[in-house]
CSV table of C-alpha atoms in Angstrom, one decimal:
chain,number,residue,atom,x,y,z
A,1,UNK,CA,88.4,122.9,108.1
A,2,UNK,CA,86.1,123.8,111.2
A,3,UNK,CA,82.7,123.3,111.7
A,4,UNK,CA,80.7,126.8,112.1
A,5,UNK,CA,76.7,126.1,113.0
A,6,UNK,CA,75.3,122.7,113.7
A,7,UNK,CA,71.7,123.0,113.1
A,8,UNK,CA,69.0,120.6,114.7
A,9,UNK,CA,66.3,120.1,112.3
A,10,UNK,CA,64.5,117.1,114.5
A,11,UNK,CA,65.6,116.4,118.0
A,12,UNK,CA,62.9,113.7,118.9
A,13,UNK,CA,63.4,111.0,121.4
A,14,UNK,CA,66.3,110.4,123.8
A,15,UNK,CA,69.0,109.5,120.8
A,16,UNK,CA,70.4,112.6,121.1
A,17,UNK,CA,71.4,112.4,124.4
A,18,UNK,CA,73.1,108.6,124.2
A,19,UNK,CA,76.2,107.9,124.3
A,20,UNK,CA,75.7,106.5,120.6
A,21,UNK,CA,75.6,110.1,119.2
A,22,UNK,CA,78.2,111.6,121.6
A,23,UNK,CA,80.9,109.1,119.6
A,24,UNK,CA,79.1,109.8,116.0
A,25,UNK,CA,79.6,113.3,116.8
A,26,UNK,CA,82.7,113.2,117.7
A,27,UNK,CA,83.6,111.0,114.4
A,28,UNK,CA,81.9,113.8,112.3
A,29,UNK,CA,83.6,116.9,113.8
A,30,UNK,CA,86.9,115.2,114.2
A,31,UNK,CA,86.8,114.3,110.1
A,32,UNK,CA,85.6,117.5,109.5
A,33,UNK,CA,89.0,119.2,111.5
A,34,UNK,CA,91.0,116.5,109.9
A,35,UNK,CA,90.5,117.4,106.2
A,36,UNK,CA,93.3,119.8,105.6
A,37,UNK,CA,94.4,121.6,102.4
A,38,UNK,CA,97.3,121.5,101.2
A,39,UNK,CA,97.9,118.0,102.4
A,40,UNK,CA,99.5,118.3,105.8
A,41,UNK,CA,99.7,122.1,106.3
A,42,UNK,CA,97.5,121.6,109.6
A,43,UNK,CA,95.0,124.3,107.9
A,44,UNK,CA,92.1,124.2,105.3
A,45,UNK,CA,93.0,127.3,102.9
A,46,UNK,CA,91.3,127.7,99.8
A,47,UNK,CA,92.9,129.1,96.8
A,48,UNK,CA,91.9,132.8,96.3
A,49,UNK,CA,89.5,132.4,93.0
A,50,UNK,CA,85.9,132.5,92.7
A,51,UNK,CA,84.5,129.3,91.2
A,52,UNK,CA,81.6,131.2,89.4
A,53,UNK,CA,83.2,130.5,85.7
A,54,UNK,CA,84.2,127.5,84.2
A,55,UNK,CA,87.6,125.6,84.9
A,56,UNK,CA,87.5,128.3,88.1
A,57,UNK,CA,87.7,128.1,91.9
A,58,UNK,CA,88.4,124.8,94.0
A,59,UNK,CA,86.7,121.3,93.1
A,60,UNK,CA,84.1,120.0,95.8
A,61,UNK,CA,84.4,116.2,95.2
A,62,UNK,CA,87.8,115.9,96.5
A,63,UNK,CA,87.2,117.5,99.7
A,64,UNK,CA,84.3,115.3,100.3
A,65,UNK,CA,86.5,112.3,99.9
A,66,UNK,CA,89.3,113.4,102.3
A,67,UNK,CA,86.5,113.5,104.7
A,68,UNK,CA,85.0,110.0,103.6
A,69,UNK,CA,88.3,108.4,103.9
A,70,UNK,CA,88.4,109.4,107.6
A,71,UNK,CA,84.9,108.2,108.1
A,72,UNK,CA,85.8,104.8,106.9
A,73,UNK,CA,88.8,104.4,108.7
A,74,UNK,CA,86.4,104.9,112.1
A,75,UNK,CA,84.0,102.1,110.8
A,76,UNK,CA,81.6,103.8,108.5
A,77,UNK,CA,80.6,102.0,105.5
A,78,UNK,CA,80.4,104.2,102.0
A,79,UNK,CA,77.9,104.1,99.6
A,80,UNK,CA,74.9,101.6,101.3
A,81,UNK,CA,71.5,101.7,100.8
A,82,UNK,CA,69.6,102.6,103.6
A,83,UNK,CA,68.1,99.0,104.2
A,84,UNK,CA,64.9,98.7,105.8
A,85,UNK,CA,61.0,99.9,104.5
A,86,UNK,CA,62.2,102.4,102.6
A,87,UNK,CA,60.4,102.8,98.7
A,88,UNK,CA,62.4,101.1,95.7
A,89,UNK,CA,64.0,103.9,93.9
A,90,UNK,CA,65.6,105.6,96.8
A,91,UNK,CA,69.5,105.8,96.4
A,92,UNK,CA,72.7,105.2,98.3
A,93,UNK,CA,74.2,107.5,101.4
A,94,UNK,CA,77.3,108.8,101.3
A,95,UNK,CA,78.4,106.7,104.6
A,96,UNK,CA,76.4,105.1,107.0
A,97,UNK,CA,77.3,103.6,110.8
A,98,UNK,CA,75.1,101.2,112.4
A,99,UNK,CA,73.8,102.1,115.8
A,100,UNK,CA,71.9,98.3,117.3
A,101,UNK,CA,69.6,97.6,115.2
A,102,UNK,CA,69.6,100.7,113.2
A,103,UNK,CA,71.6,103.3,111.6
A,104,UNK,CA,72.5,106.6,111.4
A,105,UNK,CA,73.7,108.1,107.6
A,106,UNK,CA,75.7,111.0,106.8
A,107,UNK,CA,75.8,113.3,103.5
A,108,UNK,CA,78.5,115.4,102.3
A,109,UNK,CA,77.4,117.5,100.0
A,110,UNK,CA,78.9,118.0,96.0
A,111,UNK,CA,76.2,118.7,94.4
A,112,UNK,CA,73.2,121.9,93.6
A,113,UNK,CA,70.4,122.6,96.2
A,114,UNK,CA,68.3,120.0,94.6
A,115,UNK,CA,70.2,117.6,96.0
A,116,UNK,CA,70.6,119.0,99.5
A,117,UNK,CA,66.7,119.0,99.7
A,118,UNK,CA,66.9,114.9,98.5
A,119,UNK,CA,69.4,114.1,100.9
A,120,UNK,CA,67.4,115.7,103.7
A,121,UNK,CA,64.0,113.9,102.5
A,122,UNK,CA,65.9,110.9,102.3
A,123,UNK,CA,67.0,110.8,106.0
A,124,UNK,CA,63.8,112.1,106.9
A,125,UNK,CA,62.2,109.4,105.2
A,126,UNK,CA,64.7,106.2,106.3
A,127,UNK,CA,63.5,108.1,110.2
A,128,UNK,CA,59.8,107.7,109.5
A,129,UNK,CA,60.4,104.3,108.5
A,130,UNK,CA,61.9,103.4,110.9
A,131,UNK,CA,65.1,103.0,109.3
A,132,UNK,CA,67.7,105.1,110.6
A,133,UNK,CA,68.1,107.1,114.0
A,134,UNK,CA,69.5,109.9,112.4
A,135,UNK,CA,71.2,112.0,110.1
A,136,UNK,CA,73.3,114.6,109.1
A,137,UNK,CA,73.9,116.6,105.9
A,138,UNK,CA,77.3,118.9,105.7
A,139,UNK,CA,77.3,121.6,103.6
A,140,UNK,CA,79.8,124.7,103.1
A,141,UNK,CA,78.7,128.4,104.1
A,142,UNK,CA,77.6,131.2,101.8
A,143,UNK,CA,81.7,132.6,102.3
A,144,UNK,CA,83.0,129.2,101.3
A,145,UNK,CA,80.4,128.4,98.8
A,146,UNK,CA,81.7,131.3,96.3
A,147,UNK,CA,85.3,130.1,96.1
A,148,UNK,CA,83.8,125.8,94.9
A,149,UNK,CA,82.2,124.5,91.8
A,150,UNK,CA,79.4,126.9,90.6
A,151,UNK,CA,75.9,126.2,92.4
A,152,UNK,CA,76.7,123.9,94.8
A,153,UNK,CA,74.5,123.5,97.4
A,154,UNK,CA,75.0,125.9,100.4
A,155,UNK,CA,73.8,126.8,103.7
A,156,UNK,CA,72.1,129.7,103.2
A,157,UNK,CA,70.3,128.5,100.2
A,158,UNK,CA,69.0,125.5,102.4
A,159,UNK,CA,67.6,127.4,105.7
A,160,UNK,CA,64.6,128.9,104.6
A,161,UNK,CA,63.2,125.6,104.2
A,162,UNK,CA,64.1,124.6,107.5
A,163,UNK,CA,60.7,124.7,109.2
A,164,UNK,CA,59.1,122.2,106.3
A,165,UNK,CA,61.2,119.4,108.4
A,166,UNK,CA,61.4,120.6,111.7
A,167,UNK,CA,57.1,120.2,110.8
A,168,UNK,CA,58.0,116.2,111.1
A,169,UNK,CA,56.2,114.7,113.7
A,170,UNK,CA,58.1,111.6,114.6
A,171,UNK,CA,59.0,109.9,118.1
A,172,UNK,CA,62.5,109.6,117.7
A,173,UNK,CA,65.0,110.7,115.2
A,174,UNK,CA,67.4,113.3,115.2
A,175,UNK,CA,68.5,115.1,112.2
A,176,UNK,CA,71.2,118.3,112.0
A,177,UNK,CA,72.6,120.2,109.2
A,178,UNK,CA,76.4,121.3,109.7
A,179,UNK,CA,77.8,124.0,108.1
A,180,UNK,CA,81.3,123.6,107.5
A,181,UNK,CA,84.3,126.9,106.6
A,182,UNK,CA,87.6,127.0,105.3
A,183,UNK,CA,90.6,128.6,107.8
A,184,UNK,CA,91.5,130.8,104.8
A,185,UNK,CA,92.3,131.9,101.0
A,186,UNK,CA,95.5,132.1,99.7
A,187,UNK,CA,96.7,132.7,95.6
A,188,UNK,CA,100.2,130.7,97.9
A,189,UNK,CA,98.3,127.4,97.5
A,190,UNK,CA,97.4,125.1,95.1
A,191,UNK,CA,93.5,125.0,93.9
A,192,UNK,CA,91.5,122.0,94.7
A,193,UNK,CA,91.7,119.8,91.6
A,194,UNK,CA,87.9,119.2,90.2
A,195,UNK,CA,88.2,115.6,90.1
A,196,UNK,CA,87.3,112.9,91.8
A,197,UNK,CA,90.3,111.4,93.8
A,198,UNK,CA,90.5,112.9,97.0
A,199,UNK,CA,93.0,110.7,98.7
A,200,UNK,CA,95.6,113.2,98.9
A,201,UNK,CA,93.7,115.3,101.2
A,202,UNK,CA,94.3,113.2,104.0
């Protein structure tokens, strides 16, 4: 799988340019190259079927958990609350890794556009509090979109909204949006499975 835009939304402060971020960044794009499909082929080819009707296309939530399982084994922690002054009622991050004092979160997302705009409010949010020191969401492209789970979120469904959180005024806080592409389709491979256990994919 490659990485194909990284997108600052907030670049605020000087966190961007420590050497904190330089090794989160390489964590993220180096999970990101490592999730392969089929298990070991090098590559990241999708099986050639659009997921627009049911029992279709490739599932999203194993992908996602290859790429967790790489995290963790780097020393992020899956599935924390973002501790600090944040309201009751806000929910768990997909992985988080603590920079001093702080953190910065990651989401990897599996589910419809609604919950692309939550994740991003949510990092916004933990930043205004005070909470985190960044954050990144990862979502596929408009090509790779069409061949996972009908309606996931995407890309080019999120960017329009862009400017509503580059508006954020805050001090510090940087927080990107990667868009992430499969190497290739092929009918040769196996689909994705549309379950939940992903550790195959490693």
């Amino acid at each position: 799988m490659k990485a194909v835009r990284i997108e600052r939304l907030i670049d605020d402060g000087v966190f961007s340019r420590s050497r904190e971020w330089a090794l989160i960044e390489s964590h993220i794009t180096s999970a990101i190259a490592a999730t392969q499909w089929p298990p070991g082929s090098g590559r990241f080819v999708l099986y050639d079927e659009r997921g627009k009707e049911r029992g279709r296309g490739n599932g999203v939530k194993p992908i996602k958990q290859s790429f967790m399982n790489y995290l963790e084994s780097l020393g992020w922690e899956r599935e924390k609350r973002i501790e600090g002054a944040l309201p009751k009622g806000i929910g768990k991050v997909d992985a988080r890794y603590a920079v001093r004092d702080k953190w910065f979160c990651l989401e990897w997302e599996t589910g419809n556009i609604s919950s692309s705009h939550r994740a991003l409010n949510k990092m916004s949010l933990g930043m205004l509090c005070g909470a985190l020191v960044g954050g990144a969401l990862i979502l596929p492209t408009r090509s790779m979109y069409k061949y996972l789970t009908d309606r996931v979120g995407n890309f080019a469904e999120i960017e329009p909204y862009f400017p509503l959180w580059r508006s954020l005024n805050l001090r510090t806080g940087l927080l990107v949006v990667i868009a992430v592409e499969h190497d290739a389709v092929s009918r040769d491979v196996p689909r994705i499975p549309k379950g939940t256990d992903g550790r195959a994919l490693r």
